[in-house]
């Protein structure tokens, strides 16, 4: 019969707990997302959000989104930014367009920690559509499309949440497939 020593058992327990903690958050952009890291720290690791990270840096929002929160960020993927007309991202990243870029980005942020089940409940409680007020002054209409949450901006652009409930130390990230824009 094999004997286990206390350090081996303790080490195995630590691995089991660490593995369980990692399993709670979905992978995003082939990277582990850690609930004890903030939105910016986790986003930096996602290969699917390099454009968003560059935009957050250009807009000067790193400190804000690293702050206490709580924030719910609907995070457009690189593919979402690629759907914009050619040259749009390059134009937005120019220093002279910082205010516009900031507005676009903050139209993806709600000042709350809203997991998908809470958003789904708000949608159901409001008869199928729930208005989300963003910190950028935009209103997003949240709806259900089957099991997926969709967000419609004030221009009629519809984004689908592709990865939900990525828990952060200062809120939650939901990856989306379309960039949401302020009213034009």
PDB file of N, CA, C and O in Angstrom, residues 6-20:
ATOM      1  N   UNK A   6       2.044  14.305   3.916  1.00  0.00           N
ATOM      2  CA  UNK A   6       1.235  15.521   4.052  1.00  0.00           C
ATOM      3  C   UNK A   6       1.534  16.529   2.944  1.00  0.00           C
ATOM      4  O   UNK A   6       0.620  17.092   2.359  1.00  0.00           O
ATOM      5  N   UNK A   7       2.841  16.780   2.601  1.00  0.00           N
ATOM      6  CA  UNK A   7       3.095  17.748   1.538  1.00  0.00           C
ATOM      7  C   UNK A   7       2.497  17.324   0.200  1.00  0.00           C
ATOM      8  O   UNK A   7       1.989  18.144  -0.552  1.00  0.00           O
ATOM      9  N   UNK A   8       2.520  16.042  -0.105  1.00  0.00           N
ATOM     10  CA  UNK A   8       1.952  15.562  -1.357  1.00  0.00           C
ATOM     11  C   UNK A   8       0.444  15.784  -1.367  1.00  0.00           C
ATOM     12  O   UNK A   8      -0.117  16.282  -2.334  1.00  0.00           O
ATOM     13  N   UNK A   9      -0.207  15.450  -0.273  1.00  0.00           N
ATOM     14  CA  UNK A   9      -1.657  15.646  -0.200  1.00  0.00           C
ATOM     15  C   UNK A   9      -1.987  17.128  -0.268  1.00  0.00           C
ATOM     16  O   UNK A   9      -2.867  17.548  -1.012  1.00  0.00           O
ATOM     17  N   UNK A  10      -1.258  17.949   0.474  1.00  0.00           N
ATOM     18  CA  UNK A  10      -1.504  19.392   0.447  1.00  0.00           C
ATOM     19  C   UNK A  10      -1.272  19.943  -0.953  1.00  0.00           C
ATOM     20  O   UNK A  10      -2.047  20.751  -1.453  1.00  0.00           O
ATOM     21  N   UNK A  11      -0.203  19.495  -1.606  1.00  0.00           N
ATOM     22  CA  UNK A  11       0.072  19.947  -2.966  1.00  0.00           C
ATOM     23  C   UNK A  11      -1.010  19.529  -3.933  1.00  0.00           C
ATOM     24  O   UNK A  11      -1.428  20.291  -4.801  1.00  0.00           O
ATOM     25  N   UNK A  12      -1.511  18.304  -3.795  1.00  0.00           N
ATOM     26  CA  UNK A  12      -2.588  17.823  -4.657  1.00  0.00           C
ATOM     27  C   UNK A  12      -3.852  18.625  -4.430  1.00  0.00           C
ATOM     28  O   UNK A  12      -4.563  18.981  -5.369  1.00  0.00           O
ATOM     29  N   UNK A  13      -4.138  18.942  -3.153  1.00  0.00           N
ATOM     30  CA  UNK A  13      -5.314  19.745  -2.831  1.00  0.00           C
ATOM     31  C   UNK A  13      -5.183  21.134  -3.455  1.00  0.00           C
ATOM     32  O   UNK A  13      -6.113  21.643  -4.054  1.00  0.00           O
ATOM     33  N   UNK A  14      -3.987  21.730  -3.361  1.00  0.00           N
ATOM     34  CA  UNK A  14      -3.767  23.052  -3.941  1.00  0.00           C
ATOM     35  C   UNK A  14      -3.975  23.013  -5.451  1.00  0.00           C
ATOM     36  O   UNK A  14      -4.589  23.908  -6.021  1.00  0.00           O
ATOM     37  N   UNK A  15      -3.481  21.963  -6.104  1.00  0.00           N
ATOM     38  CA  UNK A  15      -3.692  21.825  -7.544  1.00  0.00           C
ATOM     39  C   UNK A  15      -5.173  21.675  -7.870  1.00  0.00           C
ATOM     40  O   UNK A  15      -5.677  22.266  -8.811  1.00  0.00           O
ATOM     41  N   UNK A  16      -5.872  20.890  -7.078  1.00  0.00           N
ATOM     42  CA  UNK A  16      -7.306  20.692  -7.309  1.00  0.00           C
ATOM     43  C   UNK A  16      -8.059  21.998  -7.140  1.00  0.00           C
ATOM     44  O   UNK A  16      -8.928  22.335  -7.939  1.00  0.00           O
ATOM     45  N   UNK A  17      -7.731  22.761  -6.117  1.00  0.00           N
ATOM     46  CA  UNK A  17      -8.402  24.044  -5.890  1.00  0.00           C
ATOM     47  C   UNK A  17      -8.064  25.013  -7.005  1.00  0.00           C
ATOM     48  O   UNK A  17      -8.931  25.687  -7.554  1.00  0.00           O
ATOM     49  N   UNK A  18      -6.778  25.080  -7.402  1.00  0.00           N
ATOM     50  CA  UNK A  18      -6.373  25.962  -8.486  1.00  0.00           C
ATOM     51  C   UNK A  18      -7.082  25.564  -9.774  1.00  0.00           C
ATOM     52  O   UNK A  18      -7.604  26.401 -10.496  1.00  0.00           O
ATOM     53  N   UNK A  19      -7.124  24.286 -10.071  1.00  0.00           N
ATOM     54  CA  UNK A  19      -7.806  23.813 -11.277  1.00  0.00           C
ATOM     55  C   UNK A  19      -9.276  24.155 -11.254  1.00  0.00           C
ATOM     56  O   UNK A  19      -9.843  24.581 -12.253  1.00  0.00           O
ATOM     57  N   UNK A  20      -9.912  24.026 -10.111  1.00  0.00           N
ATOM     58  CA  UNK A  20     -11.332  24.362  -9.987  1.00  0.00           C
ATOM     59  C   UNK A  20     -11.535  25.850 -10.183  1.00  0.00           C
ATOM     60  O   UNK A  20     -12.479  26.286 -10.843  1.00  0.00           O
TER      61      UNK A  20
END
